[in-house]
Amino acid sequence: MNDTDTRRSDAVVIIPMYNECENAAAVIDAVLALPVPFDILVVDDNSPDGTADIVKNKMKEHPERIQIIERTGKLGLGTAYITGFKHCLAQGYEFICEMDADFSHNPSDLVRLRQAAIEQQADVVIGSRYVSGVNVVNWPMGRVLMSFYASKYVRIITGLPIHDTTAGFVCYRRRVLEAMELDKIKFKGYAFQIEMKFTAFKYGFKVIEVPIIFVNRVLGTSKMNSGIFGEAVFGVIRLKWNSFFKRFPDYSRK
């Protein structure tokens, strides 16, 4: 065991996994190799391909750095993160990040997200594909356009001053997640990412974007489907409508 394995980090990254046997070990190794220590929480939705066993083998090598929550089945991306957020809050982490398992997010960018939160006194830092143009590699043009204009659509409907509203690469300070009523976050698919950003913004938290390069997965299969996309399209309208009838507390920094 390395000295870093016994060092308590102030940061953790939650990585939901379902059938990620081709990526699980490699993404864990990449996070553990970062110059700033990040602990890892994997939320596995009963992957039939043995993903959880791969993670558990890694836990034997780094028992202080890796944890796993095993759920009974595919319960949705949003609920995976909510489960992970609660677990990490209970363990006292200051910076709680979320990231995909398939290397579409570069693990080394975790350091940049955390550093931006510190240097710019930000509460939410988004690894953004669109804040400095379109930084997406190896996606079909149709999917690039769908994602880019989906974010434009969300900005128009909600008024969010965020370029990448559906981004899944985010660093939260614990005070954001403590303030939110996590059990009232309704969306389960990619609309969950929109709802979290919208809620943080309405609460007055400082939300910033840091440019990243998003690379389409090489191994494994995408979990995107038409139902998830439909939830985002129609859910945004409901999200904005409901906000007219809700009072949001003000957590802006004085």
PDB file of C-alpha atoms in Angstrom:
ATOM      1  CA  MET A   1       0.000   0.000   0.000  1.00  0.00           C
ATOM      2  CA  ASN A   2       1.293   3.481  -0.876  1.00  0.00           C
ATOM      3  CA  ASP A   3       1.464   6.372   1.590  1.00  0.00           C
ATOM      4  CA  THR A   4      -1.257   8.124  -0.414  1.00  0.00           C
ATOM      5  CA  ASP A   5      -3.610   5.223   0.260  1.00  0.00           C
ATOM      6  CA  THR A   6      -3.820   6.171   3.942  1.00  0.00           C
ATOM      7  CA  ARG A   7      -4.102   9.910   3.340  1.00  0.00           C
ATOM      8  CA  ARG A   8      -7.577  11.303   3.817  1.00  0.00           C
ATOM      9  CA  SER A   9      -8.603  13.375   0.818  1.00  0.00           C
ATOM     10  CA  ASP A  10     -10.975  16.346   0.903  1.00  0.00           C
ATOM     11  CA  ALA A  11     -12.285  15.313  -2.535  1.00  0.00           C
ATOM     12  CA  VAL A  12     -14.181  12.330  -3.884  1.00  0.00           C
ATOM     13  CA  VAL A  13     -15.462  11.416  -7.323  1.00  0.00           C
ATOM     14  CA  ILE A  14     -18.666   9.439  -7.772  1.00  0.00           C
ATOM     15  CA  ILE A  15     -18.584   7.159 -10.803  1.00  0.00           C
ATOM     16  CA  PRO A  16     -21.859   5.378 -11.680  1.00  0.00           C
ATOM     17  CA  MET A  17     -21.262   2.115 -13.491  1.00  0.00           C
ATOM     18  CA  TYR A  18     -23.408  -0.316 -15.417  1.00  0.00           C
ATOM     19  CA  ASN A  19     -21.652  -2.888 -17.608  1.00  0.00           C
ATOM     20  CA  GLU A  20     -18.324  -1.062 -17.529  1.00  0.00           C
ATOM     21  CA  CYS A  21     -16.046  -4.084 -17.195  1.00  0.00           C
ATOM     22  CA  GLU A  22     -13.874  -2.775 -20.042  1.00  0.00           C
ATOM     23  CA  ASN A  23     -13.283   0.587 -18.347  1.00  0.00           C
ATOM     24  CA  ALA A  24     -13.671   0.063 -14.589  1.00  0.00           C
ATOM     25  CA  ALA A  25     -10.099  -0.845 -13.628  1.00  0.00           C
ATOM     26  CA  ALA A  26      -8.495   1.671 -15.961  1.00  0.00           C
ATOM     27  CA  VAL A  27     -10.587   4.642 -14.853  1.00  0.00           C
ATOM     28  CA  ILE A  28      -9.965   3.812 -11.178  1.00  0.00           C
ATOM     29  CA  ASP A  29      -6.212   3.609 -11.815  1.00  0.00           C
ATOM     30  CA  ALA A  30      -6.295   6.951 -13.643  1.00  0.00           C
ATOM     31  CA  VAL A  31      -8.037   8.705 -10.740  1.00  0.00           C
ATOM     32  CA  LEU A  32      -5.716   7.192  -8.137  1.00  0.00           C
ATOM     33  CA  ALA A  33      -2.690   8.379 -10.134  1.00  0.00           C
ATOM     34  CA  LEU A  34      -3.691  12.057  -9.982  1.00  0.00           C
ATOM     35  CA  PRO A  35      -1.253  14.453  -8.272  1.00  0.00           C
ATOM     36  CA  VAL A  36      -4.078  15.649  -6.003  1.00  0.00           C
ATOM     37  CA  PRO A  37      -5.697  12.737  -4.136  1.00  0.00           C
ATOM     38  CA  PHE A  38      -9.310  11.963  -5.020  1.00  0.00           C
ATOM     39  CA  ASP A  39     -11.138   9.114  -3.339  1.00  0.00           C
ATOM     40  CA  ILE A  40     -13.553   7.070  -5.451  1.00  0.00           C
ATOM     41  CA  LEU A  41     -17.123   5.964  -4.881  1.00  0.00           C
ATOM     42  CA  VAL A  42     -18.510   3.571  -7.490  1.00  0.00           C
ATOM     43  CA  VAL A  43     -22.277   3.142  -7.668  1.00  0.00           C
ATOM     44  CA  ASP A  44     -22.953  -0.103  -9.528  1.00  0.00           C
ATOM     45  CA  ASP A  45     -26.451  -1.015 -10.680  1.00  0.00           C
ATOM     46  CA  ASN A  46     -26.054  -4.794 -10.530  1.00  0.00           C
ATOM     47  CA  SER A  47     -23.989  -5.009 -13.723  1.00  0.00           C
ATOM     48  CA  PRO A  48     -24.250  -8.528 -15.157  1.00  0.00           C
ATOM     49  CA  ASP A  49     -20.787  -8.258 -16.752  1.00  0.00           C
ATOM     50  CA  GLY A  50     -18.858  -8.426 -13.470  1.00  0.00           C
ATOM     51  CA  THR A  51     -18.094  -4.712 -13.111  1.00  0.00           C
ATOM     52  CA  ALA A  52     -18.589  -4.850  -9.330  1.00  0.00           C
ATOM     53  CA  ASP A  53     -16.092  -7.702  -8.958  1.00  0.00           C
ATOM     54  CA  ILE A  54     -13.452  -5.681 -10.824  1.00  0.00           C
ATOM     55  CA  VAL A  55     -14.050  -2.723  -8.494  1.00  0.00           C
ATOM     56  CA  LYS A  56     -13.840  -4.957  -5.422  1.00  0.00           C
ATOM     57  CA  ASN A  57     -10.497  -6.318  -6.571  1.00  0.00           C
ATOM     58  CA  LYS A  58      -9.245  -2.757  -6.832  1.00  0.00           C
ATOM     59  CA  MET A  59     -10.593  -2.088  -3.331  1.00  0.00           C
ATOM     60  CA  LYS A  60      -8.307  -4.828  -2.002  1.00  0.00           C
ATOM     61  CA  GLU A  61      -5.322  -2.912  -3.392  1.00  0.00           C
ATOM     62  CA  HIS A  62      -6.502   0.505  -2.143  1.00  0.00           C
ATOM     63  CA  PRO A  63      -8.987  -0.082   0.700  1.00  0.00           C
ATOM     64  CA  GLU A  64      -8.800   3.498   1.997  1.00  0.00           C
ATOM     65  CA  ARG A  65      -9.388   5.112  -1.373  1.00  0.00           C
ATOM     66  CA  ILE A  66     -12.176   3.154  -3.071  1.00  0.00           C
ATOM     67  CA  GLN A  67     -15.738   2.382  -2.002  1.00  0.00           C
ATOM     68  CA  ILE A  68     -18.659   0.767  -3.773  1.00  0.00           C
ATOM     69  CA  ILE A  69     -22.420   0.923  -3.392  1.00  0.00           C
ATOM     70  CA  GLU A  70     -24.184  -1.979  -5.096  1.00  0.00           C
ATOM     71  CA  ARG A  71     -27.819  -1.474  -6.050  1.00  0.00           C
ATOM     72  CA  THR A  72     -30.390  -4.038  -7.107  1.00  0.00           C
ATOM     73  CA  GLY A  73     -30.770  -2.954 -10.728  1.00  0.00           C
ATOM     74  CA  LYS A  74     -30.835  -0.065 -13.199  1.00  0.00           C
ATOM     75  CA  LEU A  75     -32.489   2.639 -11.111  1.00  0.00           C
ATOM     76  CA  GLY A  76     -31.414   5.656 -13.124  1.00  0.00           C
ATOM     77  CA  LEU A  77     -28.442   8.000 -13.290  1.00  0.00           C
ATOM     78  CA  GLY A  78     -30.055  10.599 -11.062  1.00  0.00           C
ATOM     79  CA  THR A  79     -30.816   8.231  -8.212  1.00  0.00           C
ATOM     80  CA  ALA A  80     -27.274   6.818  -8.461  1.00  0.00           C
ATOM     81  CA  TYR A  81     -25.841  10.260  -7.894  1.00  0.00           C
ATOM     82  CA  ILE A  82     -28.304  11.129  -5.120  1.00  0.00           C
ATOM     83  CA  THR A  83     -27.317   7.920  -3.318  1.00  0.00           C
ATOM     84  CA  GLY A  84     -23.669   8.792  -3.825  1.00  0.00           C
ATOM     85  CA  PHE A  85     -24.080  12.397  -2.687  1.00  0.00           C
ATOM     86  CA  LYS A  86     -25.669  11.353   0.594  1.00  0.00           C
ATOM     87  CA  HIS A  87     -22.951   8.803   1.243  1.00  0.00           C
ATOM     88  CA  CYS A  88     -20.149  11.278   0.566  1.00  0.00           C
ATOM     89  CA  LEU A  89     -21.729  14.035   2.642  1.00  0.00           C
ATOM     90  CA  ALA A  90     -21.916  11.653   5.584  1.00  0.00           C
ATOM     91  CA  GLN A  91     -18.179  11.032   5.227  1.00  0.00           C
ATOM     92  CA  GLY A  92     -17.294  14.715   5.365  1.00  0.00           C
ATOM     93  CA  TYR A  93     -15.855  15.416   1.920  1.00  0.00           C
ATOM     94  CA  GLU A  94     -15.604  19.087   0.925  1.00  0.00           C
ATOM     95  CA  PHE A  95     -15.489  18.549  -2.847  1.00  0.00           C
ATOM     96  CA  ILE A  96     -17.854  15.975  -4.325  1.00  0.00           C
ATOM     97  CA  CYS A  97     -17.447  15.354  -8.050  1.00  0.00           C
ATOM     98  CA  GLU A  98     -19.295  13.310 -10.622  1.00  0.00           C
ATOM     99  CA  MET A  99     -17.791  11.725 -13.716  1.00  0.00           C
ATOM    100  CA  ASP A 100     -18.560   9.098 -16.351  1.00  0.00           C
ATOM    101  CA  ALA A 101     -16.741   5.778 -16.266  1.00  0.00           C
ATOM    102  CA  ASP A 102     -15.954   5.580 -19.989  1.00  0.00           C
ATOM    103  CA  PHE A 103     -13.110   8.159 -20.288  1.00  0.00           C
ATOM    104  CA  SER A 104     -15.325  10.622 -22.143  1.00  0.00           C
ATOM    105  CA  HIS A 105     -14.279  12.812 -19.205  1.00  0.00           C
ATOM    106  CA  ASN A 106     -10.521  12.997 -18.705  1.00  0.00           C
ATOM    107  CA  PRO A 107      -9.817  12.088 -15.054  1.00  0.00           C
ATOM    108  CA  SER A 108      -6.935  14.578 -14.951  1.00  0.00           C
ATOM    109  CA  ASP A 109      -9.481  17.382 -15.340  1.00  0.00           C
ATOM    110  CA  LEU A 110     -10.775  16.582 -11.841  1.00  0.00           C
ATOM    111  CA  VAL A 111      -7.783  18.494 -10.495  1.00  0.00           C
ATOM    112  CA  ARG A 112      -8.720  21.530 -12.597  1.00  0.00           C
ATOM    113  CA  LEU A 113     -12.324  21.487 -11.397  1.00  0.00           C
ATOM    114  CA  ARG A 114     -11.328  21.367  -7.746  1.00  0.00           C
ATOM    115  CA  GLN A 115      -8.697  24.052  -8.231  1.00  0.00           C
ATOM    116  CA  ALA A 116     -11.199  26.336  -9.969  1.00  0.00           C
ATOM    117  CA  ALA A 117     -13.577  25.962  -7.025  1.00  0.00           C
ATOM    118  CA  ILE A 118     -10.797  27.034  -4.660  1.00  0.00           C
ATOM    119  CA  GLU A 119      -9.276  29.846  -6.715  1.00  0.00           C
ATOM    120  CA  GLN A 120     -12.566  31.372  -7.891  1.00  0.00           C
ATOM    121  CA  GLN A 121     -14.539  30.641  -4.703  1.00  0.00           C
ATOM    122  CA  ALA A 122     -17.079  28.757  -6.789  1.00  0.00           C
ATOM    123  CA  ASP A 123     -19.720  26.455  -5.381  1.00  0.00           C
ATOM    124  CA  VAL A 124     -20.321  24.447  -8.558  1.00  0.00           C
ATOM    125  CA  VAL A 125     -17.705  23.932 -11.273  1.00  0.00           C
ATOM    126  CA  ILE A 126     -18.837  22.415 -14.555  1.00  0.00           C
ATOM    127  CA  GLY A 127     -16.489  20.678 -16.965  1.00  0.00           C
ATOM    128  CA  SER A 128     -17.972  22.322 -20.031  1.00  0.00           C
ATOM    129  CA  ARG A 129     -17.947  21.115 -23.634  1.00  0.00           C
ATOM    130  CA  TYR A 130     -19.371  24.352 -25.001  1.00  0.00           C
ATOM    131  CA  VAL A 131     -18.051  27.309 -22.996  1.00  0.00           C
ATOM    132  CA  SER A 132     -15.207  27.847 -25.489  1.00  0.00           C
ATOM    133  CA  GLY A 133     -16.713  26.589 -28.738  1.00  0.00           C
ATOM    134  CA  VAL A 134     -17.589  22.927 -29.314  1.00  0.00           C
ATOM    135  CA  ASN A 135     -14.982  20.658 -27.718  1.00  0.00           C
ATOM    136  CA  VAL A 136     -16.307  17.211 -28.579  1.00  0.00           C
ATOM    137  CA  VAL A 137     -14.217  14.486 -30.228  1.00  0.00           C
ATOM    138  CA  ASN A 138     -15.448  11.432 -32.182  1.00  0.00           C
ATOM    139  CA  TRP A 139     -19.167  12.038 -31.798  1.00  0.00           C
ATOM    140  CA  PRO A 140     -21.345  11.729 -34.923  1.00  0.00           C
ATOM    141  CA  MET A 141     -22.273  15.218 -36.146  1.00  0.00           C
ATOM    142  CA  GLY A 142     -25.943  14.536 -35.481  1.00  0.00           C
ATOM    143  CA  ARG A 143     -25.292  13.846 -31.823  1.00  0.00           C
ATOM    144  CA  VAL A 144     -23.040  16.889 -31.480  1.00  0.00           C
ATOM    145  CA  LEU A 145     -25.773  19.111 -32.899  1.00  0.00           C
ATOM    146  CA  MET A 146     -28.433  17.481 -30.717  1.00  0.00           C
ATOM    147  CA  SER A 147     -26.387  17.995 -27.558  1.00  0.00           C
ATOM    148  CA  PHE A 148     -25.297  21.550 -28.423  1.00  0.00           C
ATOM    149  CA  TYR A 149     -28.777  22.749 -29.299  1.00  0.00           C
ATOM    150  CA  ALA A 150     -30.295  20.904 -26.343  1.00  0.00           C
ATOM    151  CA  SER A 151     -28.144  23.076 -24.095  1.00  0.00           C
ATOM    152  CA  LYS A 152     -29.212  26.167 -26.055  1.00  0.00           C
ATOM    153  CA  TYR A 153     -32.843  25.123 -25.618  1.00  0.00           C
ATOM    154  CA  VAL A 154     -32.387  24.681 -21.860  1.00  0.00           C
ATOM    155  CA  ARG A 155     -30.757  28.123 -21.579  1.00  0.00           C
ATOM    156  CA  ILE A 156     -33.667  29.755 -23.392  1.00  0.00           C
ATOM    157  CA  ILE A 157     -36.369  28.020 -21.345  1.00  0.00           C
ATOM    158  CA  THR A 158     -34.750  28.267 -17.915  1.00  0.00           C
ATOM    159  CA  GLY A 159     -32.634  31.408 -18.178  1.00  0.00           C
ATOM    160  CA  LEU A 160     -29.583  29.500 -16.936  1.00  0.00           C
ATOM    161  CA  PRO A 161     -26.375  31.410 -17.780  1.00  0.00           C
ATOM    162  CA  ILE A 162     -24.606  28.109 -18.487  1.00  0.00           C
ATOM    163  CA  HIS A 163     -23.360  26.907 -21.875  1.00  0.00           C
ATOM    164  CA  ASP A 164     -23.276  23.163 -21.101  1.00  0.00           C
ATOM    165  CA  THR A 165     -26.465  22.588 -19.125  1.00  0.00           C
ATOM    166  CA  THR A 166     -26.460  18.800 -19.612  1.00  0.00           C
ATOM    167  CA  ALA A 167     -22.819  18.279 -18.597  1.00  0.00           C
ATOM    168  CA  GLY A 168     -22.156  15.270 -16.408  1.00  0.00           C
ATOM    169  CA  PHE A 169     -18.678  16.323 -15.266  1.00  0.00           C
ATOM    170  CA  VAL A 170     -19.212  18.515 -12.211  1.00  0.00           C
ATOM    171  CA  CYS A 171     -17.564  19.410  -8.896  1.00  0.00           C
ATOM    172  CA  TYR A 172     -19.846  20.470  -6.024  1.00  0.00           C
ATOM    173  CA  ARG A 173     -18.845  21.999  -2.733  1.00  0.00           C
ATOM    174  CA  ARG A 174     -20.551  20.168   0.099  1.00  0.00           C
ATOM    175  CA  ARG A 175     -22.570  23.261   1.097  1.00  0.00           C
ATOM    176  CA  VAL A 176     -24.460  23.030  -2.199  1.00  0.00           C
ATOM    177  CA  LEU A 177     -25.534  19.429  -1.673  1.00  0.00           C
ATOM    178  CA  GLU A 178     -26.291  20.066   2.013  1.00  0.00           C
ATOM    179  CA  ALA A 179     -28.587  22.931   1.072  1.00  0.00           C
ATOM    180  CA  MET A 180     -30.493  21.058  -1.604  1.00  0.00           C
ATOM    181  CA  GLU A 181     -33.395  18.825  -0.721  1.00  0.00           C
ATOM    182  CA  LEU A 182     -31.874  15.921  -2.604  1.00  0.00           C
ATOM    183  CA  ASP A 183     -34.896  13.653  -2.229  1.00  0.00           C
ATOM    184  CA  LYS A 184     -36.967  16.238  -4.120  1.00  0.00           C
ATOM    185  CA  ILE A 185     -34.767  16.097  -7.218  1.00  0.00           C
ATOM    186  CA  LYS A 186     -37.177  14.390  -9.596  1.00  0.00           C
ATOM    187  CA  PHE A 187     -35.388  13.527 -12.810  1.00  0.00           C
ATOM    188  CA  LYS A 188     -33.576  10.227 -13.244  1.00  0.00           C
ATOM    189  CA  GLY A 189     -31.892  10.504 -16.648  1.00  0.00           C
ATOM    190  CA  TYR A 190     -29.775  13.256 -18.176  1.00  0.00           C
ATOM    191  CA  ALA A 191     -32.417  15.813 -17.150  1.00  0.00           C
ATOM    192  CA  PHE A 192     -31.094  15.225 -13.638  1.00  0.00           C
ATOM    193  CA  GLN A 193     -27.995  17.181 -14.632  1.00  0.00           C
ATOM    194  CA  ILE A 194     -30.149  20.108 -15.733  1.00  0.00           C
ATOM    195  CA  GLU A 195     -32.233  20.060 -12.562  1.00  0.00           C
ATOM    196  CA  MET A 196     -29.159  20.081 -10.326  1.00  0.00           C
ATOM    197  CA  LYS A 197     -27.645  23.077 -12.122  1.00  0.00           C
ATOM    198  CA  PHE A 198     -30.954  24.941 -12.229  1.00  0.00           C
ATOM    199  CA  THR A 199     -31.533  24.381  -8.507  1.00  0.00           C
ATOM    200  CA  ALA A 200     -28.005  25.472  -7.591  1.00  0.00           C
ATOM    201  CA  PHE A 201     -28.399  28.615  -9.690  1.00  0.00           C
ATOM    202  CA  LYS A 202     -31.788  29.469  -8.171  1.00  0.00           C
ATOM    203  CA  TYR A 203     -30.298  29.026  -4.691  1.00  0.00           C
ATOM    204  CA  GLY A 204     -27.763  31.716  -5.504  1.00  0.00           C
ATOM    205  CA  PHE A 205     -24.700  29.473  -5.545  1.00  0.00           C
ATOM    206  CA  LYS A 206     -21.765  30.560  -7.696  1.00  0.00           C
ATOM    207  CA  VAL A 207     -21.687  28.326 -10.765  1.00  0.00           C
ATOM    208  CA  ILE A 208     -18.784  28.503 -13.212  1.00  0.00           C
ATOM    209  CA  GLU A 209     -17.673  26.569 -16.278  1.00  0.00           C
ATOM    210  CA  VAL A 210     -14.192  25.263 -17.054  1.00  0.00           C
ATOM    211  CA  PRO A 211     -13.529  24.171 -20.644  1.00  0.00           C
ATOM    212  CA  ILE A 212     -12.814  20.480 -21.186  1.00  0.00           C
ATOM    213  CA  ILE A 213     -12.439  18.236 -24.214  1.00  0.00           C
ATOM    214  CA  PHE A 214     -15.106  15.530 -24.293  1.00  0.00           C
ATOM    215  CA  VAL A 215     -14.098  12.325 -26.085  1.00  0.00           C
ATOM    216  CA  ASN A 216     -16.641   9.733 -27.171  1.00  0.00           C
ATOM    217  CA  ARG A 217     -16.237   6.373 -25.444  1.00  0.00           C
ATOM    218  CA  VAL A 218     -13.969   3.837 -27.128  1.00  0.00           C
ATOM    219  CA  LEU A 219     -15.001   0.775 -25.113  1.00  0.00           C
ATOM    220  CA  GLY A 220     -18.469  -0.267 -23.971  1.00  0.00           C
ATOM    221  CA  THR A 221     -21.841   1.061 -25.099  1.00  0.00           C
ATOM    222  CA  SER A 222     -23.622   4.363 -24.521  1.00  0.00           C
ATOM    223  CA  LYS A 223     -26.564   4.464 -22.097  1.00  0.00           C
ATOM    224  CA  MET A 224     -28.350   7.288 -23.988  1.00  0.00           C
ATOM    225  CA  ASN A 225     -31.811   6.487 -25.369  1.00  0.00           C
ATOM    226  CA  SER A 226     -34.867   8.354 -26.686  1.00  0.00           C
ATOM    227  CA  GLY A 227     -36.689   8.111 -23.358  1.00  0.00           C
ATOM    228  CA  ILE A 228     -33.858   9.855 -21.543  1.00  0.00           C
ATOM    229  CA  PHE A 229     -33.766  12.569 -24.221  1.00  0.00           C
ATOM    230  CA  GLY A 230     -37.541  13.027 -24.050  1.00  0.00           C
ATOM    231  CA  GLU A 231     -37.412  13.479 -20.284  1.00  0.00           C
ATOM    232  CA  ALA A 232     -34.930  16.290 -20.755  1.00  0.00           C
ATOM    233  CA  VAL A 233     -36.922  18.064 -23.487  1.00  0.00           C
ATOM    234  CA  PHE A 234     -40.277  18.092 -21.721  1.00  0.00           C
ATOM    235  CA  GLY A 235     -38.971  18.082 -18.175  1.00  0.00           C
ATOM    236  CA  VAL A 236     -37.248  21.436 -18.657  1.00  0.00           C
ATOM    237  CA  ILE A 237     -40.568  23.142 -19.313  1.00  0.00           C
ATOM    238  CA  ARG A 238     -42.050  21.608 -16.165  1.00  0.00           C
ATOM    239  CA  LEU A 239     -38.943  22.568 -14.193  1.00  0.00           C
ATOM    240  CA  LYS A 240     -39.256  26.214 -15.201  1.00  0.00           C
ATOM    241  CA  TRP A 241     -43.031  26.271 -14.631  1.00  0.00           C
ATOM    242  CA  ASN A 242     -42.731  24.810 -11.136  1.00  0.00           C
ATOM    243  CA  SER A 243     -40.077  27.364 -10.232  1.00  0.00           C
ATOM    244  CA  PHE A 244     -42.666  30.144 -10.489  1.00  0.00           C
ATOM    245  CA  PHE A 245     -44.454  28.697  -7.468  1.00  0.00           C
ATOM    246  CA  LYS A 246     -41.441  27.973  -5.288  1.00  0.00           C
ATOM    247  CA  ARG A 247     -39.402  30.197  -3.007  1.00  0.00           C
ATOM    248  CA  PHE A 248     -35.689  29.523  -3.241  1.00  0.00           C
ATOM    249  CA  PRO A 249     -33.393  30.290  -0.291  1.00  0.00           C
ATOM    250  CA  ASP A 250     -30.491  32.632  -0.997  1.00  0.00           C
ATOM    251  CA  TYR A 251     -27.065  31.073  -0.504  1.00  0.00           C
ATOM    252  CA  SER A 252     -25.140  33.641  -2.501  1.00  0.00           C
ATOM    253  CA  ARG A 253     -21.843  34.628  -0.962  1.00  0.00           C
ATOM    254  CA  LYS A 254     -22.041  38.008   0.766  1.00  0.00           C
TER     255      LYS A 254
END
